[in-house]
Coordinates of C-alpha atoms and ligand atoms in Angstrom, one line a residue:
X29 CA 83.0 143.5 52.6
X30 CA 81.9 146.1 55.1
X31 CA 83.8 148.6 57.3
X32 CA 82.3 148.5 60.8
X33 CA 81.4 151.8 62.3
X34 CA 79.7 152.9 65.5
X35 CA 76.5 153.1 63.4
X36 CA 76.6 149.4 62.5
X37 CA 73.8 147.3 63.9
X38 CA 74.9 143.7 63.7
X39 CA 74.7 140.4 65.6
X40 CA 77.9 139.1 67.3
X41 CA 78.8 135.4 67.5
X42 CA 81.5 133.9 69.6
X43 CA 83.5 130.8 68.9
X44 CA 80.8 128.2 69.1
X45 CA 78.3 130.3 67.1
X46 CA 80.9 131.1 64.4
X47 CA 81.9 127.5 64.1
X48 CA 78.2 126.6 63.6
X49 CA 77.9 129.2 60.8
X50 CA 81.1 127.9 59.2
X51 CA 79.9 124.3 59.3
X52 CA 76.5 125.2 57.8
X53 CA 78.1 127.4 55.1
X54 CA 80.8 124.9 54.1
X55 CA 78.2 122.0 53.9
X56 CA 76.6 123.7 50.9
X57 CA 79.8 124.7 49.1
X58 CA 82.5 122.8 47.2
X59 CA 85.5 122.0 49.5
X60 CA 87.9 124.8 50.4
X61 CA 85.6 127.5 49.0
X62 CA 85.4 129.5 52.2
X63 CA 89.1 129.6 52.7
X64 CA 89.6 130.7 49.1
X65 CA 87.1 133.5 49.6
X66 CA 88.8 134.4 52.8
X67 CA 92.1 134.7 51.0
X68 CA 90.6 136.8 48.3
X69 CA 89.0 139.1 50.8
X70 CA 92.2 139.5 52.8
X71 CA 94.2 140.3 49.6
X72 CA 91.7 142.8 48.4
X73 CA 91.7 144.6 51.8
X74 CA 95.5 144.5 52.0
X75 CA 95.8 146.1 48.5
X76 CA 93.2 148.8 49.4
X77 CA 95.0 149.6 52.7
X78 CA 98.5 149.7 51.3
X79 CA 98.2 150.1 47.5
X80 CA 101.8 151.2 47.2
X81 CA 103.3 148.4 49.3
X82 CA 106.2 146.8 47.7
X83 CA 106.8 144.0 50.2
X84 CA 104.0 142.2 52.2
X85 CA 104.7 139.9 55.0
X86 CA 102.2 137.1 55.7
X87 CA 102.9 135.4 59.0
X88 CA 101.0 132.1 59.1
X89 CA 100.1 129.8 62.0
X90 CA 99.4 126.1 62.6
X91 CA 95.7 126.1 61.9
X92 CA 93.1 127.3 59.4
X93 CA 93.9 130.9 60.2
X94 CA 97.3 130.2 58.7
X95 CA 95.4 128.6 55.7
X96 CA 93.7 131.9 55.1
X97 CA 97.1 133.5 55.1
X98 CA 98.4 131.1 52.5
X99 CA 95.4 131.8 50.2
X100 CA 95.9 135.6 50.7
X101 CA 99.6 135.2 49.7
X102 CA 98.7 133.4 46.5
X103 CA 96.4 136.3 45.5
X104 CA 98.9 139.0 46.5
X105 CA 101.7 137.3 44.6
X106 CA 99.5 137.0 41.5
X107 CA 98.8 140.8 41.7
X108 CA 102.5 141.5 41.6
X109 CA 103.3 142.2 45.3
X110 CA 106.6 140.8 46.7
X111 CA 105.2 138.5 49.3
X112 CA 107.1 136.7 52.1
X113 CA 105.2 133.9 53.8
X114 CA 106.6 132.9 57.2
X115 CA 105.5 129.6 58.5
X116 CA 107.0 126.8 60.5
X117 CA 105.6 123.4 61.0
X118 CA 104.7 120.1 59.6
X119 CA 102.4 120.2 56.6
X120 CA 100.8 116.9 57.5
X121 CA 99.7 118.3 60.8
X122 CA 97.7 121.2 59.2
X123 CA 93.9 120.9 59.1
X124 CA 92.7 119.8 55.6
X125 CA 91.6 123.2 54.4
X126 CA 95.0 124.8 55.4
X127 CA 96.9 121.9 53.8
X128 CA 95.1 122.4 50.5
X129 CA 95.9 126.1 50.7
X130 CA 99.6 125.3 51.3
X131 CA 99.5 123.0 48.2
X132 CA 98.1 125.9 46.2
X133 CA 100.8 128.2 47.6
X134 CA 103.5 125.8 46.4
X135 CA 101.8 125.4 43.0
X136 CA 101.8 129.2 42.6
X137 CA 105.6 129.1 42.9
X138 CA 105.7 130.5 46.4
X139 CA 107.5 128.9 49.3
X140 CA 107.5 129.5 53.1
X141 CA 110.4 130.7 55.1
X142 CA 110.8 129.8 58.8
X143 CA 112.0 133.3 59.7
X144 CA 110.5 136.8 59.7
X145 CA 111.7 139.2 56.9
X146 CA 113.8 142.2 57.9
X147 CA 111.5 144.8 56.3
X148 CA 107.9 145.0 55.1
X149 CA 105.4 147.6 54.1
X150 CA 102.3 145.7 55.4
X151 CA 102.1 142.7 57.7
X152 CA 99.3 140.2 57.7
X153 CA 98.8 138.3 61.0
X154 CA 97.4 134.9 60.1
X155 CA 98.9 133.2 63.1
X156 CA 95.9 132.4 65.3
X157 CA 92.2 132.9 64.9
X158 CA 89.2 131.2 66.6
X159 CA 91.4 128.3 67.7
X160 CA 93.7 130.3 69.9
X161 CA 93.8 128.5 73.2
X162 CA 96.7 129.7 75.2
X163 CA 99.1 132.7 75.1
X164 CA 101.2 132.6 72.0
X165 CA 104.8 131.7 72.7
X166 CA 108.0 130.8 70.8
X167 CA 108.2 131.9 67.2
X168 CA 104.5 133.0 67.2
X169 CA 105.1 135.4 70.0
X170 CA 108.4 136.6 68.4
X171 CA 106.6 137.4 65.1
X172 CA 103.7 139.1 66.8
X173 CA 106.2 141.2 68.7
X174 CA 107.9 142.3 65.5
X175 CA 104.6 143.1 63.8
X176 CA 103.4 145.2 66.7
X177 CA 106.7 147.0 67.1
X178 CA 107.0 147.9 63.4
X179 CA 105.9 151.2 61.8
X180 CA 104.1 149.4 59.0
X181 CA 100.4 148.8 59.0
X182 CA 99.1 145.5 60.4
X183 CA 96.1 143.5 59.1
X184 CA 94.9 140.7 61.3
X185 CA 93.0 137.8 59.8
X186 CA 89.7 137.1 61.6
X187 CA 91.1 138.0 65.0
X188 CA 94.3 139.6 66.2
X189 CA 96.3 136.5 67.3
X190 CA 95.8 135.8 71.0
X191 CA 92.5 137.6 71.3
X192 CA 89.7 135.5 72.7
X193 CA 86.6 135.8 70.4
X194 CA 84.1 135.4 73.2
X195 CA 85.6 137.6 75.9
X196 CA 88.0 140.1 74.3
X197 CA 90.7 139.0 76.6
X198 CA 94.1 139.3 74.8
X199 CA 97.2 137.3 75.4
X200 CA 100.6 137.7 73.9
X201 CA 102.4 140.8 72.8
X202 CA 100.7 144.1 72.0
X203 CA 102.4 147.4 72.0
X204 CA 101.0 150.9 71.8
X205 CA 101.7 151.9 68.2
X206 CA 100.9 154.8 65.9
X207 CA 100.9 152.4 62.9
X208 CA 97.4 151.7 61.6
X209 CA 95.8 148.4 62.7
X210 CA 93.0 146.7 60.9
X211 CA 91.2 143.4 61.4
X212 CA 89.2 141.6 58.8
X213 CA 86.6 139.5 60.6
X214 CA 85.5 136.4 58.7
X215 CA 81.9 135.1 58.5
X216 CA 80.8 136.9 61.6
X217 CA 81.6 139.7 64.0
X218 CA 82.6 138.5 67.4
X219 CA 81.9 140.0 70.9
X220 CA 85.6 139.9 71.8
X221 CA 86.4 142.4 69.0
X222 CA 84.4 145.1 70.8
X223 CA 85.1 144.8 74.5
X224 CA 88.0 144.4 77.0
X225 CA 91.2 144.3 74.9
X226 CA 89.4 143.9 71.6
X227 CA 89.2 147.5 70.5
X228 CA 92.9 148.1 71.1
X229 CA 94.0 145.0 69.3
X230 CA 91.7 145.1 66.3
X231 CA 92.0 148.7 65.3
X232 CA 89.7 149.4 62.4
X233 CA 87.3 146.4 61.9
X234 CA 86.0 145.0 58.6
X235 CA 83.7 142.2 58.0
X236 CA 83.7 139.7 55.1
X237 CA 80.8 137.3 55.4
X238 CA 82.4 135.1 52.7
X239 CA 79.1 135.2 50.8
X240 CA 77.3 133.5 53.6
X241 CA 75.3 136.4 55.2
X242 CA 73.5 135.0 58.2
X243 CA 70.6 136.7 59.8
X244 CA 69.7 136.0 63.4
X245 CA 66.2 134.8 62.9
X246 CA 66.7 132.1 65.6
X247 CA 68.0 134.7 68.1
X248 CA 71.2 132.7 68.6
X249 CA 73.6 135.6 68.5
X250 CA 75.7 136.0 71.7
X251 CA 75.3 139.8 71.7
X252 CA 74.5 142.7 69.4
X253 CA 76.0 146.0 68.2
X254 CA 73.1 148.3 68.9
X255 CA 73.5 150.6 65.8
X256 CA 72.4 154.2 65.9
X257 CA 69.1 155.7 66.9
X258 CA 68.6 159.4 66.3
X259 CA 66.8 161.5 68.9
X260 CA 63.1 161.7 68.4
X261 CA 62.0 164.9 66.8
X262 CA 59.9 167.2 69.0
X263 CA 56.4 168.4 68.3
X264 CA 56.1 172.1 68.3
X265 CA 53.1 172.2 70.7
X266 CA 55.0 170.8 73.7
X267 CA 56.4 172.2 76.9
X268 CA 58.8 171.3 79.7
X269 CA 56.3 169.0 81.2
X270 CA 56.3 166.9 78.0
X271 CA 60.0 165.9 78.6
X272 CA 59.9 164.6 82.1
X273 CA 61.5 165.5 85.4
X274 CA 64.8 164.1 86.7
X275 CA 65.8 164.1 90.3
X276 CA 69.5 163.6 91.2
X277 CA 70.4 162.4 94.7
X278 CA 74.0 162.4 96.0
X279 CA 76.8 164.7 96.9
X280 CA 78.1 163.9 100.3
X281 CA 80.6 166.3 101.8
X282 CA 83.5 166.7 99.4
X283 CA 81.7 165.1 96.5
X284 CA 79.0 167.7 95.6
X285 CA 80.4 168.1 92.0
X286 CA 79.2 164.6 91.1
X287 CA 75.4 165.1 91.3
X288 CA 75.8 168.6 89.7
X289 CA 77.5 167.0 86.7
X290 CA 74.8 164.3 86.5
X291 CA 72.1 167.0 86.8
X292 CA 73.7 169.2 84.2
X293 CA 74.0 166.3 81.8
X294 CA 70.3 165.4 82.3
X295 CA 69.3 169.0 81.5
X296 CA 71.4 169.1 78.4
X297 CA 70.2 165.7 77.3
X298 CA 66.7 167.0 77.1
X299 CA 64.9 166.5 80.5
X300 CA 62.2 169.1 81.0
X301 CA 63.2 169.9 84.6
X302 CA 66.0 168.8 86.8
X303 CA 66.0 168.8 90.6
X304 CA 69.0 168.2 92.8
X305 CA 69.1 166.9 96.4
X306 CA 72.5 167.2 98.0
X307 CA 73.5 165.1 101.0
X308 CA 76.0 167.7 102.2
X309 CA 74.1 169.9 104.6
X310 CA 76.7 172.7 104.1
X311 CA 76.4 172.7 100.3
X312 CA 75.1 175.8 98.6
X313 CA 71.5 175.5 97.4
X314 CA 72.1 176.7 93.9
X315 CA 74.7 176.6 91.2
X316 CA 75.6 179.9 89.5
X317 CA 77.0 178.0 86.5
X318 CA 73.7 176.1 86.0
X319 CA 70.8 178.3 87.3
X320 CA 68.3 176.0 85.6
X321 CA 68.9 173.3 88.2
X322 CA 66.4 173.3 91.1
X323 CA 67.8 172.4 94.5
X324 CA 65.5 170.7 97.0
X325 CA 66.0 169.1 100.5
X326 CA 67.2 165.6 99.6
X327 CA 64.5 163.9 101.7
X328 CA 61.8 165.4 99.5
X329 CA 63.2 163.8 96.3
X330 CA 62.1 162.1 94.2
X331 CA 58.7 163.5 93.8
X332 CA 56.0 161.5 92.0
X333 CA 56.8 160.8 88.4
X334 CA 60.4 161.9 88.5
X335 CA 63.2 159.7 87.1
X336 CA 65.8 159.3 89.9
X337 CA 69.5 159.3 89.4
X338 CA 70.9 158.1 92.7
X339 CA 74.4 157.6 94.0
X340 CA 76.7 160.1 92.3
X341 CA 79.1 161.1 95.1
X342 CA 76.6 159.9 97.6
X343 CA 78.9 158.5 100.2
X344 CA 77.8 156.1 102.9
X345 CA 74.7 158.0 104.0
X346 CA 72.9 156.7 100.9
X347 CA 72.6 153.2 102.3
X348 CA 69.9 154.2 104.9
X349 CA 67.9 155.9 102.2
X350 CA 68.0 153.1 99.7
X351 CA 65.2 150.8 101.0
X352 CA 62.5 153.5 100.5
X353 CA 64.0 154.6 97.2
X354 CA 64.0 151.1 95.8
X355 CA 60.4 150.6 96.9
X356 CA 58.9 153.8 95.7
X357 CA 61.1 155.5 93.1
X358 CA 59.8 155.4 89.5
X359 CA 62.4 155.1 86.7
X360 CA 65.7 154.7 88.5
X361 CA 69.4 154.8 87.8
X362 CA 71.8 153.5 90.4
X363 CA 75.4 154.6 90.2
X364 CA 78.6 154.7 92.2
X365 CA 77.8 154.7 96.0
X366 CA 74.3 153.4 95.5
X367 CA 75.9 150.4 94.0
X368 CA 78.4 150.1 96.8
X369 CA 75.5 150.2 99.3
X370 CA 73.8 147.4 97.4
X371 CA 76.9 145.1 97.5
X372 CA 76.5 142.3 100.0
X373 CA 73.1 143.6 101.1
X374 CA 70.7 140.7 100.3
X375 CA 67.7 142.6 101.6
X376 CA 68.3 145.6 99.3
X377 CA 69.0 143.4 96.4
X378 CA 65.7 141.6 97.0
X379 CA 63.9 144.9 96.9
X380 CA 65.6 145.8 93.7
X381 CA 64.6 142.4 92.3
X382 CA 61.0 143.0 93.1
X383 CA 60.7 146.4 91.4
X384 CA 58.0 146.5 88.8
X385 CA 60.2 148.4 86.3
X386 CA 63.8 147.4 86.1
X387 CA 66.3 149.9 87.4
X388 CA 69.5 150.8 85.4
X389 CA 72.7 149.9 87.2
X390 CA 75.9 151.5 85.9
X391 CA 78.8 149.8 87.6
X392 CA 82.5 150.1 86.5
X393 CA 84.3 146.8 86.8
X394 CA 85.3 147.3 90.5
X395 CA 81.7 148.1 91.5
X396 CA 80.5 145.1 89.5
X397 CA 83.0 142.9 91.3
X398 CA 81.7 144.1 94.7
X399 CA 78.2 143.3 93.6
X400 CA 79.2 139.9 92.3
X401 CA 81.4 139.2 95.3
X402 CA 84.4 138.4 93.1
X403 CA 87.5 140.2 91.9
X404 CA 87.8 142.9 89.2
X405 CA 90.0 140.5 87.2
X406 CA 87.2 138.0 87.2
X407 CA 84.8 140.6 85.9
X408 CA 87.2 141.6 83.2
X409 CA 87.9 138.0 82.2
X410 CA 84.4 137.7 80.9
X411 CA 82.6 141.1 80.8
X412 CA 79.6 139.8 79.0
X413 CA 79.0 137.0 81.4
X414 CA 79.5 139.3 84.4
X415 CA 77.0 141.8 83.1
X416 CA 74.5 139.1 82.3
X417 CA 74.8 137.5 85.7
X418 CA 74.3 140.8 87.4
X419 CA 71.3 141.7 85.3
X420 CA 69.6 138.3 86.1
X421 CA 70.6 138.5 89.8
X422 CA 69.3 142.1 90.2
X423 CA 66.5 141.9 87.7
X424 CA 67.9 145.1 86.3
X425 CA 69.5 146.6 83.2
X426 CA 73.2 146.5 83.8
X427 CA 75.6 148.8 82.0
X428 CA 79.0 147.5 82.7
X429 CA 81.4 150.4 81.9
X430 CA 84.9 150.1 80.4
X431 CA 86.2 149.7 76.9
X432 CA 83.2 148.3 75.1
X433 CA 80.5 148.9 77.7
X434 CA 78.2 145.9 77.9
X435 CA 74.4 146.5 78.4
X436 CA 72.7 143.4 79.7
X437 CA 69.0 143.0 80.5
X438 CA 67.0 140.1 81.8
X439 CA 65.4 138.3 78.9
X440 CA 66.9 140.4 76.1
X441 CA 70.1 140.0 74.1
X442 CA 73.2 141.8 75.5
X443 CA 74.5 144.8 73.6
X444 CA 78.1 146.1 73.3
X445 CA 78.5 149.8 72.8
X446 CA 81.1 150.4 70.2
X447 CA 81.5 154.2 70.6
X448 CA 83.9 156.0 72.9
X449 CA 87.6 156.2 73.6
X450 CA 90.1 156.6 76.4
X451 CA 89.6 160.4 76.6
X452 CA 86.6 159.4 78.7
X453 CA 88.9 158.0 81.3
X454 CA 88.7 161.0 83.7
X455 CA 86.8 161.9 86.8
X456 CA 83.1 162.7 86.5
X457 CA 82.4 161.2 83.1
X458 CA 80.5 158.4 84.8
X459 CA 78.2 160.9 86.5
X460 CA 77.5 162.5 83.1
X461 CA 76.5 159.1 81.7
X462 CA 74.2 158.5 84.7
X463 CA 72.6 161.9 84.0
X464 CA 72.1 161.1 80.3
X465 CA 70.4 157.9 81.2
X466 CA 68.1 159.7 83.7
X467 CA 67.1 162.2 81.0
X468 CA 66.2 159.5 78.5
X469 CA 64.2 157.7 81.2
X470 CA 62.4 160.9 82.0
X471 CA 61.5 161.3 78.4
X472 CA 59.8 157.9 78.4
X473 CA 62.4 155.5 77.0
X474 CA 62.4 152.0 78.5
X475 CA 65.4 151.2 80.7
X476 CA 67.4 149.1 78.2
X477 CA 67.0 151.7 75.4
X478 CA 67.8 154.6 77.7
X479 CA 71.0 152.8 78.8
X480 CA 72.4 151.9 75.4
X481 CA 71.4 155.1 73.7
X482 CA 73.0 157.1 76.5
X483 CA 76.2 155.0 76.4
X484 CA 76.3 155.3 72.6
X485 CA 75.9 159.1 72.7
X486 CA 78.4 159.5 75.6
X487 CA 81.0 157.6 73.5
X488 CA 80.1 159.3 70.3
X489 CA 80.6 162.7 71.9
X490 CA 84.1 161.6 72.9
X491 CA 84.8 160.3 69.4
X492 CA 83.9 163.6 67.9
X493 CA 85.6 165.7 70.5
X494 CA 88.1 168.2 68.9
X495 CA 91.7 167.0 69.4
X496 CA 92.8 170.4 70.7
X497 CA 90.1 170.7 73.3
X498 CA 90.4 169.0 76.7
X499 CA 87.6 166.6 77.4
X500 CA 86.4 167.3 80.9
X501 CA 83.2 165.9 82.5
X502 CA 81.7 169.4 82.8
X503 CA 82.2 170.1 79.1
X504 CA 80.8 166.6 78.2
X505 CA 77.8 167.2 80.3
X506 CA 76.9 170.2 78.1
X507 CA 77.7 168.6 74.8
X508 CA 74.5 166.6 73.9
X509 CA 73.8 167.7 70.3
X510 CA 71.0 170.1 69.7
X511 CA 67.9 168.5 68.1
X512 CA 67.1 169.4 64.6
Ligands
LIG29 N1 88.0 126.1 57.7 C1 87.5 127.0 56.9 O1 87.0 126.8 55.9 C2 87.7 128.4 57.3 C3 88.4 128.8 58.4 N2 88.7 130.1 58.6 C4 89.7 130.5 59.5 O2 90.0 129.4 60.4 C5 90.2 129.9 61.7 C6 90.0 128.9 62.7 O3 90.9 127.8 62.4 P1 91.3 126.8 63.5 O4 92.2 125.8 62.8 O5 90.2 126.2 64.2 O6 92.1 127.7 64.5 P2 93.4 128.5 64.4 O7 93.9 128.7 63.1 O8 93.1 129.8 65.2 O9 94.5 127.7 65.3 C7 94.3 126.4 65.8 C8 95.7 125.8 65.9 O10 96.5 126.6 66.6 C9 97.0 125.9 67.8 N3 97.2 126.8 68.8 C10 96.2 127.4 69.6 N4 96.8 128.3 70.4 C11 98.1 128.3 70.2 C12 99.2 129.0 70.7 N5 99.0 129.9 71.7 N6 100.4 128.7 70.3 C13 100.6 127.8 69.4 N7 99.6 127.1 68.8 C14 98.4 127.4 69.2 C15 96.1 124.8 68.0 O11 96.8 123.7 68.6 P3 96.2 122.9 69.8 O12 97.3 122.1 70.3 O13 95.7 124.0 70.8 O14 95.1 122.2 69.3 C16 95.6 124.5 66.5 O15 96.6 123.7 65.9 C17 89.3 131.1 61.7 O16 89.7 132.0 62.7 C18 89.5 131.7 60.3 O17 90.6 132.5 60.3 C19 88.0 131.1 57.8 O18 86.9 131.5 58.5 C20 87.6 130.7 56.4 C21 86.9 129.4 56.5
K30 K1 95.1 136.2 63.2

């Protein structure tokens, strides 16, 4: 069993892929082995999470997820925990593995009750897993509501009930709670655990591969957790020219802060030199808080060899500049108003498509919806699919922001960034991310690596941010850790 962290590099499989893994694994094992292993894994984790629990509530559903719960209850009872198993249904309607587990439960002297207990020290949600097909209702919804409202820790089996393994879209009750939440994923990690509602619903994630470790030799994974890549050490005999130039274009009247944030972030993320071209003619041509930034007339940027970050607070004036920029700029990040200018403009999108080196696009869900000509809800309903479609359509690396940012690139597996938290939900943090990506492009990283490493670092900084210190974009822009 493995605790999943932001450093974990691992393949992610959705429903179909996990079912394939399960079928292959169970074909070579005696009947019911996987479910027994699942029960053992759940019980072990439950005991580790709540060693002093006196009363454990196992809520079981109508499929094999419920069967995992029955197996876990047998183990917990055997270890001396007072265990209540709540289950309603017809035993003959259970799938065969779950039916066998129910028989074992009865043989162990346990019986099921059709009601929830009044008190518990740890709840185990074994209501629905991969087979969840519609919002839980009736007694399933009632039991979920009780588990989420309680102060006791909650351990979800495989998936929090109602969470879609492919998309991370959650249905059914979930309340903001201070009680610890854990999820023990079985056989595989799933994309839906890391994006959309997945992070909130899962809490701390664990993986038990049930002794069937699968590699991804065939490249069939639906997405990947990228893992952690430290910054490259620097040679002593280098200079500012060794680490590339970034040019930042944006800053229409009233929005000058955005490019300054991106430029500051690029500087702190290690770019050798950073230039700024502001679109507001009345803006000051230097920034006393960041005297390293070099301000230039916007029409002179980017100069040859500079990585361009374009769009931050750019306003509508950017649209007229985009054709030339798309044709001639080298490494390129398009953010905010540059993305809005692209939306619905087939000619611009064609230019983007024809670029020799893919640009990095950093839409939030609303910007992605504009580019895809659909609603934000449709983007959020399947973030992986939306990012992949955009990446193919624009021949670009697309970093779809939000909880569990998705990084999709043409011809490469999609990545889901696991770092970050809701403290990043404040103005300007997107500009900082664009600046980080620009700095990594300037230092020679390919667009996909620059995008995921920047997203990972951006999230990791937020994860490590001191609780008592406000997380503002300008502080974040200066927080890239010093190289060893
Ligand atoms: N088989 C094994 O060896 C192992 C299985 N594992 C665990 O199994 C689940 C997947 O099991 P599955 O039976 O396919 O699916 P579920 O348990 O999630 O539920 C399916 C049943 O639930 C009904 N359903 C679906 N949605 C709802 C809802 N909202 N309300 C009520 N009922 C619902 C569904 O009924 P349908 O009418 O829709 O067909 C099914 O009856 C997996 O997640 C693991 O936990 C382990 O991997 C170990 C090995
Ligand atoms: K569950």
